[in-house]
Amino acid sequence: MAYINKTRKLLAKNIIYWRTYNNWSQEEFAYKLTSSTQYISQMENCKRNITSDTIDRLSKVFKIEPHELLIDRPNVKSSRVDRK
């Protein structure tokens, strides 16, 4: 089993949290981030090493401060948001 960095897990959990908080599907979020749904999925599943530049982009799209992506939050019950 591969080791997954604690910070990467925390970022993934927060990306899911803020995406669902805004009621965005992965597709809608990818559009806002000017990215692909595959990239969003990889970030949310801890398969991407997220750079500080990406953290900055994420915080701008979510309209939050970058450090808010590193707060330990409860797990989201469902990360599924239907397309609009």
mmCIF file of N, CA, C and O in Angstrom:
data_model
loop_
_atom_site.group_PDB
_atom_site.id
_atom_site.type_symbol
_atom_site.label_atom_id
_atom_site.label_comp_id
_atom_site.label_asym_id
_atom_site.label_seq_id
_atom_site.Cartn_x
_atom_site.Cartn_y
_atom_site.Cartn_z
ATOM 1 N N MET A 1 0.846 -1.188 0.000
ATOM 2 C CA MET A 1 0.000 0.000 0.000
ATOM 3 C C MET A 1 0.891 1.250 0.000
ATOM 4 O O MET A 1 1.850 1.335 0.759
ATOM 5 N N ALA A 2 0.564 2.191 -0.808
ATOM 6 C CA ALA A 2 1.353 3.412 -0.926
ATOM 7 C C ALA A 2 1.075 4.349 0.245
ATOM 8 O O ALA A 2 -0.051 4.447 0.723
ATOM 9 N N TYR A 3 2.110 5.016 0.695
ATOM 10 C CA TYR A 3 1.976 6.009 1.757
ATOM 11 C C TYR A 3 1.396 7.291 1.174
ATOM 12 O O TYR A 3 1.833 7.754 0.131
ATOM 13 N N ILE A 4 0.395 7.842 1.834
ATOM 14 C CA ILE A 4 -0.182 9.115 1.394
ATOM 15 C C ILE A 4 0.093 10.158 2.470
ATOM 16 O O ILE A 4 -0.268 9.976 3.631
ATOM 17 N N ASN A 5 0.746 11.203 2.081
ATOM 18 C CA ASN A 5 1.127 12.301 2.950
ATOM 19 C C ASN A 5 -0.085 12.885 3.673
ATOM 20 O O ASN A 5 -1.140 13.090 3.074
ATOM 21 N N LYS A 6 0.066 13.180 4.965
ATOM 22 C CA LYS A 6 -1.022 13.736 5.781
ATOM 23 C C LYS A 6 -1.523 15.069 5.216
ATOM 24 O O LYS A 6 -2.730 15.324 5.187
ATOM 25 N N THR A 7 -0.611 15.908 4.763
ATOM 26 C CA THR A 7 -0.999 17.211 4.214
ATOM 27 C C THR A 7 -1.795 17.035 2.928
ATOM 28 O O THR A 7 -2.772 17.742 2.697
ATOM 29 N N ARG A 8 -1.406 16.070 2.099
ATOM 30 C CA ARG A 8 -2.139 15.804 0.863
ATOM 31 C C ARG A 8 -3.568 15.359 1.178
ATOM 32 O O ARG A 8 -4.519 15.769 0.521
ATOM 33 N N LYS A 9 -3.721 14.508 2.210
ATOM 34 C CA LYS A 9 -5.057 14.066 2.628
ATOM 35 C C LYS A 9 -5.890 15.247 3.120
ATOM 36 O O LYS A 9 -7.073 15.359 2.823
ATOM 37 N N LEU A 10 -5.258 16.125 3.883
ATOM 38 C CA LEU A 10 -5.942 17.300 4.416
ATOM 39 C C LEU A 10 -6.395 18.230 3.291
ATOM 40 O O LEU A 10 -7.531 18.717 3.293
ATOM 41 N N LEU A 11 -5.535 18.461 2.321
ATOM 42 C CA LEU A 11 -5.906 19.285 1.164
ATOM 43 C C LEU A 11 -7.060 18.648 0.389
ATOM 44 O O LEU A 11 -8.016 19.333 0.013
ATOM 45 N N ALA A 12 -6.982 17.345 0.168
ATOM 46 C CA ALA A 12 -8.043 16.639 -0.559
ATOM 47 C C ALA A 12 -9.382 16.782 0.166
ATOM 48 O O ALA A 12 -10.411 17.076 -0.450
ATOM 49 N N LYS A 13 -9.357 16.587 1.475
ATOM 50 C CA LYS A 13 -10.580 16.703 2.271
ATOM 51 C C LYS A 13 -11.163 18.110 2.178
ATOM 52 O O LYS A 13 -12.376 18.295 2.040
ATOM 53 N N ASN A 14 -10.296 19.117 2.189
ATOM 54 C CA ASN A 14 -10.756 20.499 2.099
ATOM 55 C C ASN A 14 -11.253 20.865 0.705
ATOM 56 O O ASN A 14 -12.194 21.641 0.569
ATOM 57 N N ILE A 15 -10.641 20.313 -0.319
ATOM 58 C CA ILE A 15 -11.127 20.567 -1.680
ATOM 59 C C ILE A 15 -12.547 20.015 -1.812
ATOM 60 O O ILE A 15 -13.439 20.693 -2.322
ATOM 61 N N ILE A 16 -12.759 18.802 -1.315
ATOM 62 C CA ILE A 16 -14.108 18.214 -1.339
ATOM 63 C C ILE A 16 -15.059 19.060 -0.504
ATOM 64 O O ILE A 16 -16.176 19.363 -0.939
ATOM 65 N N TYR A 17 -14.611 19.468 0.690
ATOM 66 C CA TYR A 17 -15.456 20.277 1.581
ATOM 67 C C TYR A 17 -15.912 21.564 0.884
ATOM 68 O O TYR A 17 -17.101 21.871 0.830
ATOM 69 N N TRP A 18 -14.953 22.323 0.354
ATOM 70 C CA TRP A 18 -15.298 23.620 -0.246
ATOM 71 C C TRP A 18 -16.069 23.468 -1.549
ATOM 72 O O TRP A 18 -16.947 24.269 -1.854
ATOM 73 N N ARG A 19 -15.776 22.422 -2.314
ATOM 74 C CA ARG A 19 -16.528 22.195 -3.550
ATOM 75 C C ARG A 19 -17.989 21.881 -3.226
ATOM 76 O O ARG A 19 -18.900 22.454 -3.832
ATOM 77 N N THR A 20 -18.217 21.006 -2.261
ATOM 78 C CA THR A 20 -19.599 20.665 -1.907
ATOM 79 C C THR A 20 -20.282 21.810 -1.157
ATOM 80 O O THR A 20 -21.483 22.019 -1.316
ATOM 81 N N TYR A 21 -19.520 22.558 -0.375
ATOM 82 C CA TYR A 21 -20.071 23.736 0.304
ATOM 83 C C TYR A 21 -20.652 24.714 -0.719
ATOM 84 O O TYR A 21 -21.694 25.327 -0.505
ATOM 85 N N ASN A 22 -19.955 24.848 -1.847
ATOM 86 C CA ASN A 22 -20.413 25.732 -2.923
ATOM 87 C C ASN A 22 -21.408 25.049 -3.860
ATOM 88 O O ASN A 22 -21.860 25.658 -4.829
ATOM 89 N N ASN A 23 -21.711 23.791 -3.575
ATOM 90 C CA ASN A 23 -22.670 23.013 -4.359
ATOM 91 C C ASN A 23 -22.244 22.891 -5.823
ATOM 92 O O ASN A 23 -23.060 23.011 -6.734
ATOM 93 N N TRP A 24 -20.939 22.640 -6.032
ATOM 94 C CA TRP A 24 -20.396 22.497 -7.375
ATOM 95 C C TRP A 24 -20.097 21.036 -7.665
ATOM 96 O O TRP A 24 -19.501 20.341 -6.837
ATOM 97 N N SER A 25 -20.470 20.582 -8.845
ATOM 98 C CA SER A 25 -20.038 19.269 -9.310
ATOM 99 C C SER A 25 -18.552 19.363 -9.644
ATOM 100 O O SER A 25 -18.000 20.467 -9.758
ATOM 101 N N GLN A 26 -17.912 18.210 -9.832
ATOM 102 C CA GLN A 26 -16.504 18.244 -10.245
ATOM 103 C C GLN A 26 -16.369 18.947 -11.592
ATOM 104 O O GLN A 26 -15.408 19.680 -11.812
ATOM 105 N N GLU A 27 -17.338 18.743 -12.458
ATOM 106 C CA GLU A 27 -17.312 19.367 -13.782
ATOM 107 C C GLU A 27 -17.378 20.897 -13.678
ATOM 108 O O GLU A 27 -16.609 21.615 -14.318
ATOM 109 N N GLU A 28 -18.302 21.389 -12.858
ATOM 110 C CA GLU A 28 -18.455 22.833 -12.673
ATOM 111 C C GLU A 28 -17.210 23.435 -12.018
ATOM 112 O O GLU A 28 -16.733 24.496 -12.413
ATOM 113 N N PHE A 29 -16.687 22.735 -11.021
ATOM 114 C CA PHE A 29 -15.488 23.204 -10.336
ATOM 115 C C PHE A 29 -14.289 23.223 -11.289
ATOM 116 O O PHE A 29 -13.509 24.178 -11.296
ATOM 117 N N ALA A 30 -14.154 22.196 -12.109
ATOM 118 C CA ALA A 30 -13.057 22.138 -13.079
ATOM 119 C C ALA A 30 -13.135 23.326 -14.031
ATOM 120 O O ALA A 30 -12.109 23.936 -14.364
ATOM 121 N N TYR A 31 -14.329 23.672 -14.457
ATOM 122 C CA TYR A 31 -14.512 24.821 -15.350
ATOM 123 C C TYR A 31 -14.048 26.109 -14.655
ATOM 124 O O TYR A 31 -13.318 26.905 -15.241
ATOM 125 N N LYS A 32 -14.450 26.298 -13.400
ATOM 126 C CA LYS A 32 -14.083 27.509 -12.659
ATOM 127 C C LYS A 32 -12.572 27.589 -12.425
ATOM 128 O O LYS A 32 -11.996 28.665 -12.390
ATOM 129 N N LEU A 33 -11.936 26.423 -12.264
ATOM 130 C CA LEU A 33 -10.495 26.362 -12.008
ATOM 131 C C LEU A 33 -9.694 26.337 -13.313
ATOM 132 O O LEU A 33 -8.470 26.362 -13.275
ATOM 133 N N THR A 34 -10.402 26.313 -14.438
ATOM 134 C CA THR A 34 -9.798 26.129 -15.767
ATOM 135 C C THR A 34 -8.895 24.896 -15.769
ATOM 136 O O THR A 34 -7.705 24.961 -16.075
ATOM 137 N N SER A 35 -9.510 23.799 -15.391
ATOM 138 C CA SER A 35 -8.825 22.521 -15.279
ATOM 139 C C SER A 35 -9.729 21.433 -15.847
ATOM 140 O O SER A 35 -10.750 21.731 -16.445
ATOM 141 N N SER A 36 -9.366 20.180 -15.636
ATOM 142 C CA SER A 36 -10.178 19.062 -16.111
ATOM 143 C C SER A 36 -10.811 18.327 -14.932
ATOM 144 O O SER A 36 -10.316 18.405 -13.797
ATOM 145 N N THR A 37 -11.869 17.600 -15.207
ATOM 146 C CA THR A 37 -12.504 16.798 -14.147
ATOM 147 C C THR A 37 -11.544 15.704 -13.671
ATOM 148 O O THR A 37 -11.571 15.346 -12.499
ATOM 149 N N GLN A 38 -10.696 15.213 -14.558
ATOM 150 C CA GLN A 38 -9.721 14.201 -14.159
ATOM 151 C C GLN A 38 -8.751 14.766 -13.117
ATOM 152 O O GLN A 38 -8.417 14.090 -12.140
ATOM 153 N N TYR A 39 -8.315 16.004 -13.334
ATOM 154 C CA TYR A 39 -7.394 16.644 -12.392
ATOM 155 C C TYR A 39 -8.076 16.857 -11.041
ATOM 156 O O TYR A 39 -7.473 16.600 -9.993
ATOM 157 N N ILE A 40 -9.334 17.288 -11.062
ATOM 158 C CA ILE A 40 -10.085 17.482 -9.814
ATOM 159 C C ILE A 40 -10.193 16.158 -9.072
ATOM 160 O O ILE A 40 -9.933 16.078 -7.869
ATOM 161 N N SER A 41 -10.560 15.118 -9.789
ATOM 162 C CA SER A 41 -10.682 13.792 -9.184
ATOM 163 C C SER A 41 -9.353 13.333 -8.586
ATOM 164 O O SER A 41 -9.308 12.803 -7.472
ATOM 165 N N GLN A 42 -8.267 13.550 -9.295
ATOM 166 C CA GLN A 42 -6.952 13.157 -8.791
ATOM 167 C C GLN A 42 -6.587 13.927 -7.525
ATOM 168 O O GLN A 42 -6.021 13.349 -6.586
ATOM 169 N N MET A 43 -6.896 15.209 -7.466
ATOM 170 C CA MET A 43 -6.625 15.982 -6.246
ATOM 171 C C MET A 43 -7.469 15.463 -5.090
ATOM 172 O O MET A 43 -6.973 15.290 -3.981
ATOM 173 N N GLU A 44 -8.753 15.221 -5.355
ATOM 174 C CA GLU A 44 -9.661 14.774 -4.296
ATOM 175 C C GLU A 44 -9.355 13.356 -3.812
ATOM 176 O O GLU A 44 -9.740 12.985 -2.712
ATOM 177 N N ASN A 45 -8.658 12.584 -4.630
ATOM 178 C CA ASN A 45 -8.299 11.205 -4.268
ATOM 179 C C ASN A 45 -6.828 11.049 -3.904
ATOM 180 O O ASN A 45 -6.294 9.942 -3.924
ATOM 181 N N CYS A 46 -6.179 12.170 -3.583
ATOM 182 C CA CYS A 46 -4.778 12.192 -3.119
ATOM 183 C C CYS A 46 -3.799 11.625 -4.138
ATOM 184 O O CYS A 46 -2.759 11.088 -3.777
ATOM 185 N N LYS A 47 -4.104 11.752 -5.401
ATOM 186 C CA LYS A 47 -3.213 11.231 -6.429
ATOM 187 C C LYS A 47 -2.375 12.324 -7.076
ATOM 188 O O LYS A 47 -1.629 12.056 -8.010
ATOM 189 N N ARG A 48 -2.505 13.547 -6.605
ATOM 190 C CA ARG A 48 -1.742 14.679 -7.122
ATOM 191 C C ARG A 48 -0.986 15.341 -5.982
ATOM 192 O O ARG A 48 -1.510 15.510 -4.886
ATOM 193 N N ASN A 49 0.245 15.735 -6.263
ATOM 194 C CA ASN A 49 1.006 16.544 -5.331
ATOM 195 C C ASN A 49 0.681 18.004 -5.663
ATOM 196 O O ASN A 49 1.083 18.508 -6.702
ATOM 197 N N ILE A 50 -0.058 18.659 -4.815
ATOM 198 C CA ILE A 50 -0.582 19.992 -5.096
ATOM 199 C C ILE A 50 0.474 21.048 -4.754
ATOM 200 O O ILE A 50 0.972 21.099 -3.636
ATOM 201 N N THR A 51 0.782 21.887 -5.723
ATOM 202 C CA THR A 51 1.801 22.924 -5.537
ATOM 203 C C THR A 51 1.210 24.143 -4.818
ATOM 204 O O THR A 51 -0.010 24.307 -4.740
ATOM 205 N N SER A 52 2.086 25.000 -4.350
ATOM 206 C CA SER A 52 1.631 26.236 -3.705
ATOM 207 C C SER A 52 0.878 27.127 -4.700
ATOM 208 O O SER A 52 -0.070 27.822 -4.327
ATOM 209 N N ASP A 53 1.268 27.083 -5.968
ATOM 210 C CA ASP A 53 0.540 27.849 -6.989
ATOM 211 C C ASP A 53 -0.889 27.337 -7.127
ATOM 212 O O ASP A 53 -1.834 28.120 -7.272
ATOM 213 N N THR A 54 -1.061 26.016 -7.077
ATOM 214 C CA THR A 54 -2.403 25.435 -7.162
ATOM 215 C C THR A 54 -3.220 25.789 -5.926
ATOM 216 O O THR A 54 -4.410 26.091 -6.041
ATOM 217 N N ILE A 55 -2.597 25.771 -4.759
ATOM 218 C CA ILE A 55 -3.295 26.166 -3.530
ATOM 219 C C ILE A 55 -3.791 27.603 -3.670
ATOM 220 O O ILE A 55 -4.923 27.923 -3.296
ATOM 221 N N ASP A 56 -2.972 28.463 -4.231
ATOM 222 C CA ASP A 56 -3.372 29.852 -4.455
ATOM 223 C C ASP A 56 -4.565 29.935 -5.405
ATOM 224 O O ASP A 56 -5.527 30.657 -5.147
ATOM 225 N N ARG A 57 -4.513 29.182 -6.508
ATOM 226 C CA ARG A 57 -5.637 29.158 -7.465
ATOM 227 C C ARG A 57 -6.902 28.629 -6.802
ATOM 228 O O ARG A 57 -7.987 29.170 -7.003
ATOM 229 N N LEU A 58 -6.779 27.552 -6.036
ATOM 230 C CA LEU A 58 -7.935 26.970 -5.349
ATOM 231 C C LEU A 58 -8.571 27.986 -4.403
ATOM 232 O O LEU A 58 -9.789 28.156 -4.390
ATOM 233 N N SER A 59 -7.738 28.656 -3.619
ATOM 234 C CA SER A 59 -8.275 29.617 -2.654
ATOM 235 C C SER A 59 -8.985 30.780 -3.348
ATOM 236 O O SER A 59 -9.999 31.272 -2.856
ATOM 237 N N LYS A 60 -8.484 31.185 -4.497
ATOM 238 C CA LYS A 60 -9.152 32.264 -5.244
ATOM 239 C C LYS A 60 -10.509 31.809 -5.776
ATOM 240 O O LYS A 60 -11.487 32.554 -5.700
ATOM 241 N N VAL A 61 -10.578 30.598 -6.302
ATOM 242 C CA VAL A 61 -11.843 30.078 -6.820
ATOM 243 C C VAL A 61 -12.851 29.907 -5.681
ATOM 244 O O VAL A 61 -14.024 30.238 -5.821
ATOM 245 N N PHE A 62 -12.379 29.398 -4.530
ATOM 246 C CA PHE A 62 -13.266 29.197 -3.377
ATOM 247 C C PHE A 62 -13.551 30.503 -2.620
ATOM 248 O O PHE A 62 -14.413 30.539 -1.744
ATOM 249 N N LYS A 63 -12.781 31.559 -2.926
ATOM 250 C CA LYS A 63 -12.903 32.844 -2.226
ATOM 251 C C LYS A 63 -12.637 32.695 -0.726
ATOM 252 O O LYS A 63 -13.405 33.155 0.116
ATOM 253 N N ILE A 64 -11.514 32.029 -0.444
ATOM 254 C CA ILE A 64 -11.068 31.824 0.934
ATOM 255 C C ILE A 64 -9.574 32.147 0.998
ATOM 256 O O ILE A 64 -8.925 32.335 -0.034
ATOM 257 N N GLU A 65 -9.045 32.199 2.193
ATOM 258 C CA GLU A 65 -7.606 32.378 2.378
ATOM 259 C C GLU A 65 -6.917 31.016 2.198
ATOM 260 O O GLU A 65 -7.499 29.983 2.564
ATOM 261 N N PRO A 66 -5.711 30.989 1.649
ATOM 262 C CA PRO A 66 -5.021 29.713 1.411
ATOM 263 C C PRO A 66 -4.924 28.810 2.651
ATOM 264 O O PRO A 66 -5.087 27.590 2.543
ATOM 265 N N HIS A 67 -4.691 29.396 3.814
ATOM 266 C CA HIS A 67 -4.547 28.559 5.016
ATOM 267 C C HIS A 67 -5.826 27.798 5.364
ATOM 268 O O HIS A 67 -5.781 26.788 6.060
ATOM 269 N N GLU A 68 -6.971 28.248 4.849
ATOM 270 C CA GLU A 68 -8.230 27.555 5.130
ATOM 271 C C GLU A 68 -8.296 26.189 4.444
ATOM 272 O O GLU A 68 -9.144 25.366 4.797
ATOM 273 N N LEU A 69 -7.403 25.942 3.511
ATOM 274 C CA LEU A 69 -7.324 24.624 2.876
ATOM 275 C C LEU A 69 -6.519 23.636 3.710
ATOM 276 O O LEU A 69 -6.375 22.474 3.350
ATOM 277 N N LEU A 70 -5.996 24.104 4.839
ATOM 278 C CA LEU A 70 -5.194 23.248 5.719
ATOM 279 C C LEU A 70 -5.823 23.068 7.099
ATOM 280 O O LEU A 70 -5.159 22.620 8.032
ATOM 281 N N ILE A 71 -7.094 23.399 7.227
ATOM 282 C CA ILE A 71 -7.808 23.218 8.491
ATOM 283 C C ILE A 71 -8.403 21.821 8.511
ATOM 284 O O ILE A 71 -9.025 21.386 7.545
ATOM 285 N N ASP A 72 -8.214 21.119 9.632
ATOM 286 C CA ASP A 72 -8.785 19.777 9.744
ATOM 287 C C ASP A 72 -10.284 19.891 9.975
ATOM 288 O O ASP A 72 -10.721 20.479 10.952
ATOM 289 N N ARG A 73 -11.050 19.358 9.052
ATOM 290 C CA ARG A 73 -12.514 19.442 9.092
ATOM 291 C C ARG A 73 -13.103 18.039 9.155
ATOM 292 O O ARG A 73 -12.452 17.082 8.757
ATOM 293 N N PRO A 74 -14.362 17.948 9.582
ATOM 294 C CA PRO A 74 -15.018 16.625 9.538
ATOM 295 C C PRO A 74 -15.160 16.166 8.082
ATOM 296 O O PRO A 74 -15.206 16.990 7.163
ATOM 297 N N ASN A 75 -15.222 14.863 7.889
ATOM 298 C CA ASN A 75 -15.416 14.330 6.535
ATOM 299 C C ASN A 75 -16.771 14.750 5.996
ATOM 300 O O ASN A 75 -17.750 14.838 6.735
ATOM 301 N N VAL A 76 -16.825 14.981 4.709
ATOM 302 C CA VAL A 76 -18.075 15.301 4.028
ATOM 303 C C VAL A 76 -18.839 13.990 3.833
ATOM 304 O O VAL A 76 -18.238 12.987 3.419
ATOM 305 N N LYS A 77 -20.127 13.984 4.151
ATOM 306 C CA LYS A 77 -20.909 12.753 4.036
ATOM 307 C C LYS A 77 -20.983 12.245 2.607
ATOM 308 O O LYS A 77 -20.889 11.059 2.359
ATOM 309 N N SER A 78 -21.173 13.143 1.664
ATOM 310 C CA SER A 78 -21.228 12.764 0.250
ATOM 311 C C SER A 78 -20.577 13.856 -0.575
ATOM 312 O O SER A 78 -20.910 15.017 -0.439
ATOM 313 N N SER A 79 -19.635 13.434 -1.398
ATOM 314 C CA SER A 79 -18.966 14.420 -2.255
ATOM 315 C C SER A 79 -19.683 14.558 -3.588
ATOM 316 O O SER A 79 -19.262 15.324 -4.439
ATOM 317 N N ARG A 80 -20.776 13.851 -3.743
ATOM 318 C CA ARG A 80 -21.531 13.878 -5.005
ATOM 319 C C ARG A 80 -22.410 15.125 -5.079
ATOM 320 O O ARG A 80 -23.213 15.387 -4.194
ATOM 321 N N VAL A 81 -22.239 15.894 -6.131
ATOM 322 C CA VAL A 81 -23.098 17.043 -6.431
ATOM 323 C C VAL A 81 -23.520 16.859 -7.873
ATOM 324 O O VAL A 81 -22.671 16.703 -8.764
ATOM 325 N N ASP A 82 -24.806 16.840 -8.117
ATOM 326 C CA ASP A 82 -25.314 16.648 -9.480
ATOM 327 C C ASP A 82 -24.966 17.833 -10.367
ATOM 328 O O ASP A 82 -24.914 18.968 -9.914
ATOM 329 N N ARG A 83 -24.753 17.530 -11.632
ATOM 330 C CA ARG A 83 -24.502 18.571 -12.622
ATOM 331 C C ARG A 83 -25.743 19.450 -12.757
ATOM 332 O O ARG A 83 -26.843 18.994 -12.590
ATOM 333 N N LYS A 84 -25.524 20.694 -13.081
ATOM 334 C CA LYS A 84 -26.640 21.637 -13.238
ATOM 335 C C LYS A 84 -27.011 21.785 -14.675
ATOM 336 O O LYS A 84 -26.291 21.554 -15.577
#
